[in-house]
Coordinates of C-alpha atoms and ligand atoms in Angstrom, one line a residue:
E14 CA 23.0 -11.2 3.6
V15 CA 22.6 -11.8 0.6
S16 CA 24.1 -8.7 -1.5
K17 CA 21.6 -6.1 -2.6
P18 CA 21.7 -4.6 -6.3
S19 CA 22.7 -2.1 -7.2
N20 CA 20.9 1.5 -7.9
F21 CA 22.4 5.3 -9.3
I22 CA 21.3 6.6 -6.0
K23 CA 24.0 4.3 -4.4
T24 CA 25.8 4.8 -7.3
I25 CA 26.7 8.3 -5.3
I26 CA 26.8 7.2 -1.7
R27 CA 29.5 5.5 -2.8
R28 CA 31.7 8.0 -4.3
D29 CA 30.3 10.7 -1.2
L30 CA 31.9 7.7 1.1
E31 CA 35.4 7.7 -0.3
E32 CA 35.5 11.7 -0.8
G33 CA 34.7 11.8 2.5
K34 CA 31.7 14.1 2.0
N35 CA 29.8 14.3 5.5
E36 CA 32.3 13.1 7.9
S37 CA 31.2 9.4 5.4
R38 CA 27.4 9.5 7.2
V39 CA 24.5 7.9 5.0
H40 CA 21.3 9.7 7.5
T41 CA 18.0 9.6 5.0
R42 CA 14.4 10.7 5.7
F43 CA 10.8 9.0 5.6
P44 CA 9.0 12.3 4.9
P45 CA 4.5 12.2 5.1
E46 CA 2.4 14.4 5.4
P47 CA 0.2 13.4 7.8
N48 CA -2.8 13.6 4.9
G49 CA -3.5 10.7 4.0
Y50 CA -2.9 6.4 4.6
L51 CA 0.1 5.4 2.9
H52 CA -0.1 3.1 -0.4
I53 CA 2.5 1.0 -1.4
G54 CA 4.4 4.2 -3.5
H55 CA 5.4 5.7 0.2
A56 CA 6.6 2.1 1.3
K57 CA 9.1 2.3 -1.9
S58 CA 9.8 5.0 -0.4
I59 CA 10.3 3.6 2.6
C60 CA 12.3 0.9 1.7
I61 CA 14.5 2.4 0.0
N62 CA 15.3 5.4 2.7
F63 CA 15.4 2.9 5.7
G64 CA 16.4 0.5 3.0
L65 CA 20.0 2.6 1.9
A66 CA 20.5 4.1 5.2
K67 CA 20.8 -0.2 6.7
E68 CA 23.2 -1.0 4.2
F69 CA 25.4 1.8 4.2
G70 CA 25.1 1.6 8.0
G71 CA 23.0 5.0 8.6
K72 CA 19.9 6.3 10.3
C73 CA 16.6 7.4 8.5
N74 CA 13.9 10.0 10.5
L75 CA 11.2 9.2 10.2
R76 CA 10.0 12.7 9.3
Y77 CA 5.8 14.1 9.2
D78 CA 6.2 16.9 6.5
D79 CA 2.9 19.3 8.3
T80 CA 3.2 22.5 7.3
N81 CA -0.5 22.4 5.8
P82 CA -2.9 22.3 8.5
V83 CA -6.1 22.1 7.2
K84 CA -5.8 18.5 5.5
E85 CA -4.0 17.0 8.0
D86 CA -5.2 14.5 11.1
V87 CA -3.2 13.2 14.2
E88 CA -5.3 10.4 13.1
Y89 CA -2.6 9.9 9.5
V90 CA 0.0 10.7 11.9
D91 CA -1.3 7.5 14.5
S92 CA -1.6 5.0 10.9
I93 CA 1.8 6.3 9.6
R94 CA 3.8 5.6 12.4
E95 CA 2.1 2.0 12.9
D96 CA 2.6 1.4 8.6
V97 CA 6.2 2.1 8.9
R98 CA 7.1 0.0 11.1
W99 CA 4.5 -3.3 10.8
L100 CA 7.6 -3.3 7.5
G101 CA 9.5 -3.3 9.3
F102 CA 11.3 -0.4 9.7
D103 CA 12.4 1.5 13.3
W104 CA 13.4 5.1 13.7
E105 CA 13.8 4.7 16.9
D106 CA 14.4 8.2 18.6
R107 CA 14.0 9.8 15.9
E108 CA 10.4 10.8 15.2
F109 CA 10.3 14.7 14.1
Y110 CA 7.6 16.7 12.7
A111 CA 8.0 20.1 10.8
S112 CA 5.7 21.6 13.1
D113 CA 8.2 21.6 16.0
Y114 CA 11.0 24.2 12.9
F115 CA 8.0 27.1 12.7
E116 CA 9.9 28.4 14.7
Y117 CA 13.0 28.8 12.4
F118 CA 11.4 28.6 9.7
Y119 CA 10.1 32.1 10.6
E120 CA 13.8 33.1 11.4
C121 CA 15.7 31.8 8.5
A122 CA 12.5 34.5 6.2
V123 CA 13.0 36.4 8.4
N124 CA 17.3 36.5 7.9
L125 CA 16.1 36.4 3.6
I126 CA 14.5 39.6 3.9
K127 CA 16.9 41.1 5.6
K128 CA 18.9 40.4 2.9
G129 CA 17.4 41.8 1.4
K130 CA 16.2 38.0 -1.0
A131 CA 13.2 38.5 -0.3
Y132 CA 9.5 40.8 0.7
V133 CA 5.7 41.0 1.5
C134 CA 4.1 40.4 -1.6
D135 CA 0.0 41.6 -1.5
L136 CA -0.3 40.3 -4.8
N137 CA -3.7 38.1 -4.9
A138 CA -3.0 34.3 -5.9
D139 CA -4.9 35.0 -9.2
E140 CA -2.4 37.5 -9.8
I141 CA -0.3 36.6 -8.8
R142 CA 0.0 33.7 -11.2
K143 CA -0.4 35.1 -14.3
T144 CA 1.9 37.9 -13.4
R145 CA 4.1 34.6 -13.5
G146 CA 4.9 34.8 -17.4
N147 CA 4.6 31.6 -19.5
L148 CA 7.7 29.3 -20.6
K149 CA 7.8 32.0 -23.1
E150 CA 7.8 35.3 -22.1
A151 CA 9.6 36.6 -19.6
G152 CA 7.4 37.1 -16.1
A153 CA 6.5 40.7 -14.6
E154 CA 8.0 42.0 -11.3
S155 CA 5.4 42.5 -8.2
P156 CA 4.9 46.5 -7.8
Y157 CA 5.7 45.2 -4.5
R158 CA 8.5 44.8 -4.7
N159 CA 11.5 46.9 -4.7
R160 CA 9.6 47.6 -0.5
S161 CA 12.6 48.5 1.8
V162 CA 14.0 46.1 4.1
E163 CA 12.3 48.0 6.9
E164 CA 8.7 47.5 5.3
N165 CA 9.6 44.0 4.8
L166 CA 10.7 42.9 8.6
D167 CA 7.8 45.2 9.7
L168 CA 5.4 43.4 7.5
F169 CA 5.9 39.2 7.8
Q170 CA 5.9 40.6 12.1
R171 CA 2.3 41.7 10.9
M172 CA 1.5 38.6 9.0
R173 CA 2.4 36.1 11.7
N174 CA 0.5 38.8 14.8
G175 CA -2.8 37.5 12.2
E176 CA -3.5 41.3 11.4
F177 CA -4.0 40.5 8.1
A178 CA -7.0 37.6 6.1
D179 CA -6.4 34.5 4.6
G180 CA -4.8 35.5 1.0
E181 CA -4.0 39.2 2.0
R182 CA -0.8 39.8 1.6
V183 CA 2.2 36.0 1.0
L184 CA 6.3 36.6 1.4
R185 CA 7.9 35.9 -2.0
A186 CA 12.0 34.6 -1.9
K187 CA 13.5 37.7 -4.9
I188 CA 15.1 35.4 -6.8
D189 CA 14.8 35.5 -11.2
M190 CA 11.2 36.3 -12.4
S191 CA 12.5 35.6 -16.4
S192 CA 15.0 32.1 -15.1
P193 CA 13.6 30.0 -17.7
N194 CA 13.3 27.7 -14.8
M195 CA 9.2 28.0 -13.4
N196 CA 9.4 27.9 -10.0
M197 CA 12.7 30.5 -9.6
R198 CA 10.3 33.3 -11.5
D199 CA 10.0 35.2 -7.0
P200 CA 7.8 31.4 -5.7
V201 CA 5.7 32.1 -2.4
I202 CA 7.4 30.8 0.7
Y203 CA 4.7 32.2 3.1
R204 CA 0.7 31.8 3.6
I205 CA -1.2 33.6 6.1
A206 CA -4.3 30.2 7.0
H207 CA -6.2 30.6 9.9
A208 CA -6.5 27.1 10.4
H209 CA -5.7 25.3 13.5
H210 CA -3.3 22.2 13.0
H211 CA -3.7 19.4 15.1
R212 CA 0.5 20.2 16.9
T213 CA 1.3 23.6 17.3
G214 CA -3.0 24.7 17.3
D215 CA -3.7 28.4 17.4
K216 CA 0.0 30.0 18.5
W217 CA 0.5 30.5 14.0
C218 CA -1.1 32.3 11.3
I219 CA 0.9 32.2 8.6
Y220 CA 2.8 28.6 7.1
P221 CA 5.7 27.8 4.8
M222 CA 5.4 27.1 1.8
Y223 CA 6.9 22.9 0.9
D224 CA 9.8 23.7 -0.8
F225 CA 10.7 26.6 1.6
A226 CA 10.1 24.6 4.5
H227 CA 11.2 21.1 3.1
G228 CA 15.5 22.0 2.3
L229 CA 15.9 23.1 5.3
E230 CA 13.7 20.5 7.2
D231 CA 16.4 18.1 5.6
S232 CA 19.5 20.8 6.7
V233 CA 17.9 20.6 10.6
E234 CA 18.7 16.9 11.1
K235 CA 21.4 17.3 8.9
I236 CA 20.1 15.2 5.9
T237 CA 22.7 14.2 4.0
H238 CA 20.1 12.7 1.3
S239 CA 18.0 13.6 0.4
I240 CA 15.5 11.1 -2.3
C241 CA 12.3 12.3 -3.6
T242 CA 10.1 12.1 -6.0
L243 CA 11.0 13.1 -9.2
E244 CA 8.6 15.9 -10.1
F245 CA 10.6 17.4 -8.0
E246 CA 13.5 17.6 -9.9
D247 CA 12.5 21.4 -11.7
H248 CA 12.5 22.5 -7.8
R249 CA 15.6 21.4 -6.9
P250 CA 17.6 24.7 -8.1
L251 CA 15.3 26.1 -6.0
Y252 CA 15.5 24.0 -2.7
D253 CA 19.4 24.4 -3.5
W254 CA 19.2 28.5 -2.9
F255 CA 17.5 28.8 -0.4
L256 CA 20.2 26.7 1.9
Q257 CA 22.9 29.2 -0.7
E258 CA 22.1 31.7 0.5
L259 CA 20.6 31.2 4.1
G260 CA 24.0 29.5 4.7
V261 CA 23.4 26.2 6.4
F262 CA 24.1 22.5 6.1
H263 CA 23.6 21.2 2.2
P264 CA 22.1 18.0 2.4
Q265 CA 21.9 16.7 -1.2
Q266 CA 18.9 15.8 -3.6
I267 CA 18.3 13.6 -5.2
E268 CA 15.3 11.4 -7.6
F269 CA 14.1 9.0 -8.2
A270 CA 11.5 7.5 -10.4
R271 CA 8.3 7.6 -8.3
L272 CA 6.1 3.6 -8.2
N273 CA 2.7 4.2 -10.9
L274 CA 0.8 0.5 -10.7
T275 CA -1.2 -1.3 -13.4
Y276 CA -5.4 -1.0 -11.8
T277 CA -5.2 1.0 -9.0
V278 CA -4.7 4.8 -8.4
M279 CA -2.3 5.9 -6.5
S280 CA -2.0 9.8 -4.8
K281 CA -3.4 10.6 -2.1
R282 CA -6.5 12.9 -2.8
K283 CA -7.6 10.2 -4.9
L284 CA -7.8 7.4 -2.9
L285 CA -9.3 10.0 0.4
T286 CA -11.7 10.7 -2.9
L287 CA -12.8 6.6 -3.0
V288 CA -13.3 6.5 1.0
E289 CA -15.4 10.2 0.9
K290 CA -17.9 8.9 -1.3
K291 CA -17.9 5.5 0.6
L292 CA -17.4 4.0 -3.0
V293 CA -15.1 1.5 -1.0
S294 CA -15.5 1.5 3.8
G295 CA -12.3 3.3 4.1
W296 CA -8.3 3.9 4.4
D297 CA -8.1 0.1 5.0
D298 CA -10.1 -1.6 2.5
P299 CA -9.0 -5.0 1.5
R300 CA -8.9 -3.2 -2.1
M301 CA -7.1 0.1 -1.4
P302 CA -3.7 0.2 -2.4
T303 CA -2.5 1.5 1.0
I304 CA -1.2 -0.2 3.3
A305 CA -3.0 -1.0 5.9
G306 CA -5.3 -2.4 3.0
L307 CA -2.4 -4.4 1.7
R308 CA -2.0 -5.6 5.1
R309 CA -5.8 -6.8 6.1
R310 CA -6.0 -7.8 2.0
G311 CA -3.3 -10.2 2.9
F312 CA -0.2 -8.8 1.7
T313 CA 2.5 -9.8 4.3
P314 CA 5.4 -6.5 4.7
E315 CA 8.4 -9.2 3.7
S316 CA 6.6 -9.6 -0.1
I317 CA 6.4 -5.5 -0.2
R318 CA 9.3 -5.6 1.1
N319 CA 10.6 -7.5 -1.8
F320 CA 8.3 -6.2 -4.1
A321 CA 10.5 -2.5 -4.1
E322 CA 13.8 -4.9 -4.3
M323 CA 12.4 -6.1 -7.8
I324 CA 11.4 -3.1 -9.5
G325 CA 14.7 -1.3 -8.3
V326 CA 15.4 2.1 -8.0
A327 CA 15.2 4.1 -11.8
K328 CA 15.5 7.5 -13.1
S329 CA 12.4 7.6 -16.3
N330 CA 8.7 6.5 -15.2
S331 CA 7.0 3.8 -15.3
I332 CA 4.1 2.2 -14.4
V333 CA 4.2 -2.0 -13.5
D334 CA 2.1 -4.5 -13.6
Y335 CA -0.3 -5.1 -11.1
G336 CA 1.5 -9.3 -11.8
Q337 CA 4.0 -8.3 -9.6
L338 CA 2.7 -7.1 -7.3
E339 CA 1.2 -10.5 -6.7
F340 CA 4.1 -12.5 -8.0
C341 CA 6.1 -11.5 -4.6
L342 CA 2.9 -11.5 -2.3
R343 CA 2.7 -15.3 -3.6
E344 CA 6.4 -16.5 -3.7
D345 CA 6.0 -15.3 0.3
L346 CA 2.3 -16.9 1.0
N347 CA 3.5 -19.7 -0.6
K348 CA 6.1 -20.9 2.1
I349 CA 4.5 -19.9 5.1
A350 CA 0.2 -20.1 5.0
Q351 CA -1.4 -23.1 6.1
R352 CA -3.4 -25.8 4.6
V353 CA -6.5 -26.1 4.7
M354 CA -9.7 -27.6 3.3
V355 CA -13.2 -24.7 2.6
V356 CA -15.8 -25.0 0.0
T357 CA -16.2 -22.0 -1.5
D358 CA -19.3 -22.9 -4.3
P359 CA -20.6 -26.3 -2.7
L360 CA -22.3 -29.3 -3.8
K361 CA -23.1 -32.8 -1.2
V362 CA -23.0 -35.7 -1.7
V363 CA -23.6 -38.2 -0.3
I364 CA -21.3 -41.7 0.4
T365 CA -24.3 -44.3 0.6
N366 CA -21.7 -48.0 1.4
Y367 CA -19.6 -45.6 3.3
P368 CA -21.0 -46.3 7.6
E369 CA -24.4 -44.5 8.7
D370 CA -23.2 -43.0 12.4
Q371 CA -18.9 -43.7 11.5
V372 CA -17.1 -41.0 11.6
E373 CA -12.6 -40.9 11.1
W374 CA -10.7 -38.2 11.6
F375 CA -7.8 -37.9 9.3
D376 CA -4.2 -35.9 9.9
A377 CA -3.7 -33.7 7.8
E378 CA -0.4 -31.4 7.0
N379 CA -0.6 -27.7 7.4
N380 CA 2.2 -27.2 5.7
P381 CA 4.0 -29.2 2.8
E382 CA 6.8 -26.3 3.0
N383 CA 7.7 -26.8 6.2
E384 CA 7.5 -30.2 7.6
A385 CA 7.7 -27.8 11.2
D386 CA 3.9 -26.5 11.1
G387 CA 2.7 -29.8 11.9
T388 CA -0.7 -31.6 11.8
R389 CA -4.3 -31.1 12.1
K390 CA -7.6 -33.2 12.7
V391 CA -9.8 -33.7 9.4
P392 CA -13.0 -35.3 10.1
F393 CA -14.8 -37.5 7.2
C394 CA -18.4 -39.3 7.7
R395 CA -21.3 -40.2 5.2
E396 CA -21.6 -37.2 3.9
V397 CA -19.9 -34.7 2.4
Y398 CA -19.2 -31.7 0.2
I399 CA -17.1 -31.0 -2.9
E400 CA -16.7 -27.8 -5.8
R401 CA -20.3 -28.2 -7.4
D402 CA -17.2 -27.6 -10.3
D403 CA -15.4 -30.5 -9.2
F404 CA -18.8 -32.6 -11.0
M405 CA -19.6 -32.6 -14.6
E406 CA -22.6 -34.9 -15.0
D407 CA -21.7 -34.9 -19.1
P408 CA -18.0 -34.2 -19.3
P409 CA -14.8 -34.2 -22.5
K410 CA -11.8 -36.0 -22.4
K411 CA -9.6 -36.1 -20.1
Y412 CA -11.6 -34.8 -18.3
F413 CA -10.1 -36.1 -14.5
R414 CA -12.9 -34.7 -11.7
L415 CA -15.3 -36.4 -10.7
S416 CA -18.5 -37.9 -13.5
P417 CA -20.9 -40.2 -14.0
G418 CA -19.2 -43.9 -13.0
Q419 CA -15.5 -42.2 -12.5
E420 CA -13.4 -41.5 -9.8
M421 CA -11.1 -39.2 -7.5
R422 CA -9.9 -38.6 -5.0
L423 CA -10.8 -37.0 -1.6
K424 CA -8.0 -35.2 -1.0
H425 CA -6.3 -36.7 2.7
A426 CA -9.3 -38.9 2.9
Y427 CA -10.6 -42.6 -0.2
Y428 CA -11.1 -42.9 -2.9
I429 CA -15.2 -41.8 -4.6
K430 CA -17.4 -43.1 -7.9
C431 CA -20.0 -40.9 -8.8
E432 CA -23.1 -43.7 -8.7
E433 CA -26.1 -41.1 -9.1
V434 CA -26.9 -38.3 -10.0
I435 CA -30.2 -36.7 -7.9
K436 CA -32.5 -33.3 -9.9
D437 CA -34.8 -31.7 -8.8
A438 CA -38.1 -30.0 -11.2
E439 CA -35.9 -28.6 -12.8
G440 CA -33.2 -30.1 -14.0
N441 CA -30.5 -28.5 -11.1
I442 CA -28.3 -30.2 -9.9
T443 CA -28.7 -31.0 -5.6
E444 CA -26.6 -34.1 -4.3
L445 CA -23.9 -36.9 -5.4
H446 CA -24.8 -40.6 -4.4
C447 CA -21.6 -42.4 -5.1
S448 CA -19.2 -45.0 -3.6
Y449 CA -16.3 -45.4 -1.4
D450 CA -13.0 -47.6 -1.8
P451 CA -12.1 -48.8 1.3
A452 CA -9.5 -49.8 0.0
S453 CA -8.1 -46.7 -0.9
R454 CA -8.3 -44.7 2.6
G455 CA -5.1 -42.1 3.2
G456 CA -5.6 -41.4 -0.6
W457 CA -4.0 -44.5 -3.0
T458 CA -4.6 -48.3 -3.7
E459 CA -2.7 -51.5 -3.8
D460 CA -3.6 -52.5 -6.9
G461 CA -1.9 -49.0 -7.3
R462 CA -5.1 -48.3 -10.8
K463 CA -4.6 -44.1 -10.8
V464 CA -7.0 -41.8 -10.1
K465 CA -5.3 -38.1 -11.8
G466 CA -8.5 -36.1 -10.0
T467 CA -8.0 -35.0 -6.3
A468 CA -10.9 -32.5 -5.4
H469 CA -11.0 -30.7 -1.5
W470 CA -13.3 -31.0 0.3
V471 CA -15.8 -31.0 3.9
S472 CA -18.0 -32.7 6.0
A473 CA -21.5 -32.3 5.6
R474 CA -22.1 -33.1 9.7
H475 CA -19.5 -31.1 11.1
C476 CA -17.9 -28.4 8.3
I477 CA -18.8 -23.9 9.7
E478 CA -20.0 -21.5 7.5
A479 CA -17.5 -18.7 6.9
E480 CA -18.5 -15.3 5.3
V481 CA -15.9 -15.2 2.1
R482 CA -14.6 -11.5 0.7
L483 CA -13.9 -12.4 -3.5
Y484 CA -12.4 -9.9 -4.8
E485 CA -11.1 -7.6 -8.4
H486 CA -10.0 -5.0 -8.9
L487 CA -10.6 -1.5 -7.9
F488 CA -10.6 -0.9 -11.2
S489 CA -12.0 -2.2 -14.7
T490 CA -9.2 -0.5 -17.1
P491 CA -4.8 -1.0 -16.3
N492 CA -5.1 2.3 -16.1
P493 CA -8.0 4.1 -14.2
D494 CA -6.2 8.3 -14.2
K495 CA -7.4 8.1 -17.1
A496 CA -10.8 8.6 -17.8
P497 CA -13.5 9.6 -20.5
E498 CA -14.2 13.1 -21.2
G499 CA -15.8 15.0 -18.6
M500 CA -15.3 12.0 -16.0
D501 CA -13.3 11.7 -14.1
F502 CA -11.4 8.4 -12.3
T503 CA -14.4 7.4 -10.7
A504 CA -16.8 7.0 -13.6
N505 CA -13.5 4.2 -13.9
I506 CA -14.4 1.5 -11.3
N507 CA -15.1 -1.8 -11.3
P508 CA -18.5 -2.4 -10.3
D509 CA -18.0 -6.4 -9.8
S510 CA -14.5 -5.5 -7.5
L511 CA -16.5 -7.3 -5.0
K512 CA -18.8 -10.3 -3.7
V513 CA -19.9 -12.3 -0.6
V514 CA -20.4 -16.0 -0.9
T515 CA -21.6 -17.8 2.4
A516 CA -18.9 -21.1 2.1
Y517 CA -18.5 -24.4 4.3
A518 CA -15.5 -24.7 5.7
E519 CA -12.7 -27.8 8.4
P520 CA -14.0 -27.1 11.6
S521 CA -10.5 -26.1 13.2
L522 CA -11.9 -23.0 11.2
A523 CA -14.2 -21.9 13.6
E524 CA -11.8 -20.0 15.7
V525 CA -10.4 -17.7 13.7
E526 CA -7.4 -14.4 15.2
P527 CA -7.3 -11.8 12.0
M528 CA -4.3 -12.1 9.7
Q529 CA -4.0 -15.5 9.9
K530 CA -2.8 -16.7 6.5
Y531 CA -4.3 -20.0 4.9
Q532 CA -4.4 -20.8 1.8
F533 CA -7.7 -23.1 0.9
L534 CA -6.6 -25.5 -1.2
R535 CA -7.5 -25.6 -4.3
V536 CA -9.0 -22.4 -4.2
G537 CA -6.8 -19.9 -3.4
Y538 CA -4.3 -17.5 -0.4
F539 CA -7.1 -16.0 1.8
T540 CA -6.6 -14.4 5.0
S541 CA -8.4 -13.1 8.0
D542 CA -10.3 -10.9 8.1
K543 CA -10.9 -8.6 11.5
D544 CA -14.7 -8.2 11.2
S545 CA -14.6 -12.3 12.0
V546 CA -16.4 -13.8 14.5
S547 CA -16.9 -16.8 17.2
G548 CA -17.8 -20.0 15.7
K549 CA -18.4 -17.0 12.0
P550 CA -15.0 -16.6 10.0
V551 CA -14.7 -14.3 7.7
F552 CA -12.5 -14.3 4.8
N553 CA -11.2 -12.7 2.7
K554 CA -9.0 -13.5 -0.7
T555 CA -5.7 -12.0 -1.1
V556 CA -4.5 -13.1 -4.6
G557 CA -4.4 -16.3 -6.5
L558 CA -3.1 -19.6 -7.5
K559 CA -2.1 -19.7 -10.6
D560 CA 0.8 -17.4 -11.8
S561 CA -0.4 -14.6 -13.9
W562 CA 3.4 -12.6 -14.1
A563 CA 6.0 -14.4 -15.2
K564 CA 9.9 -13.3 -13.7
Ligands
ATP616 P1 0.9 11.5 -3.3 O1 1.2 12.3 -4.5 O2 0.0 10.2 -3.0 O3 -0.5 12.7 -2.2 P2 2.6 12.7 -1.8 O4 4.2 12.7 -3.0 O5 2.2 14.2 -2.2 O6 2.0 12.0 -2.5 P3 4.5 12.5 0.3 O7 3.5 12.3 1.8 O8 5.0 13.8 0.1 O9 2.3 11.9 -0.1 O10 5.4 11.3 0.8 C1 6.3 11.3 0.6 C2 7.1 10.8 0.5 O11 6.7 9.3 -0.2 C3 7.5 11.3 -0.7 O12 8.7 11.2 -0.3 C4 7.5 11.1 -1.5 O13 8.0 11.8 -2.7 C5 7.2 9.6 -1.6 N1 6.5 9.3 -2.8 C6 5.2 10.3 -2.7 N2 4.4 8.6 -3.7 C7 4.8 8.1 -4.2 C8 5.4 7.2 -5.3 N3 4.6 6.4 -5.5 N4 6.3 6.0 -5.4 C9 7.6 6.2 -4.8 N5 7.5 7.1 -4.1 C10 6.4 8.0 -3.7
MG617 MG1 2.9 16.3 -0.6
MG618 MG1 1.5 14.3 -4.7

């Protein structure tokens, strides 16, 4: 395998290995909260964490950060497992759940209370926010801050026992109400929520907050490098504080810039809004930036991994051009997609000098990039369909496709020449009458005359109907998070992001398995959808043929 480019995280890891830190182990984790489907941003994090483990001979855990029961669900747990596996990563038996550590988190909280480092506070959420102060002004200490250890232990036990209502009390760390870092101003570490948890059921009615739980999860699993996004940089002192106060194994938190992509929103909350408001067909709608959506659209795991490698790992936020993702996709599809002929906007052509009852079967190569993919038979007869825009009645100079009196090559078949244009009463072109040159079989002639244009086509007697779903970006602006005054991001939805057409396809496409990758010659890359039925395939447009982004 080629050596991968370095980045600042690898530099840190190399130094740690040289110094023999953590017995020279490398152990990372990917810690999703199961409150939605994974998106392309998560894919970056997955590739980084699993990639580092692989490169340095270490391990990477899949850990569900399931500490917030109200928003979590087993549907999400299952989808996450499927998506990480599909991306090509393996966590073996290291699938963990933060909820399995609830008893341990509780003990840790009790230890903090015993050390005088945590207290039960009766202020409500609003009061806590108001007394927190701001960057210019120190916060006010809670009137409950100096409760005795005994009273705190008793109240915390009673919180656990379910004696209080949601929001009535919280447990707070006792740190510093005048810290310049707001996260250190006595953060809440436990809250009351009488909510059913998808794994622990009704066993708990208090749940730990993210900042408290996350470091402990890392610590329990002996994670060496805890990699997270930049927003958590200001939380690192708190991460370190908990682990130091508790005197437990201390992983190193390292922050990197999250992935942002043009024409996309990438927060689970917003993606959930799209699903709930039925602005898309579901989490796996091919226009969604979710891994499930990208998969259904026709992305390959390789293309997503290559993309993650190409954008690299940086310390400052930026927005990546969606075209870069498509570039990686096209590169991979060009290698693997089976070439087929499908006419998406048909115009009938009658070849008047071709024998009425004759049918020929031409050999067509499946993939010029890979000879091993072989050939298939494509039928040809007197009536074929070509794309409507491969004909022009009144063409400009240097038009090499079909026009009156001009020849064009039908891929794999013959040269045809347009002899007559047939129109209806309104003057719309309904069909073309052409002649063919029997000596041009296979697409060339002995006389070596130049026929520049080559078109795809299907036999009108053999083709089948296919439903083709043509997609554009889901949003019409490059930065859809920025909404017009008084509106939310859904105001930026592109009303034309899906167009469905009936296309005519060569008969080899009558029976397709979902997720097969095709290049419709001259049209684009397409992937068969799970909605396909026998004799009536459905295809999603994956990406166009042309590059809009150059390396
Ligand atoms: P979102 O903000 O989209 O709702 P999240 O950060 O709340 O996502 P988690 O399930 O907590 O979602 O994330 C799991 C891991 O994926 C975290 O380590 C997080 O840092 C990382 N991650 C999430 N979004 C991105 C992104 N856009 N780019 C890179 N990594 C990301
Ligand atoms: Mg989260
Ligand atoms: Mg988030």
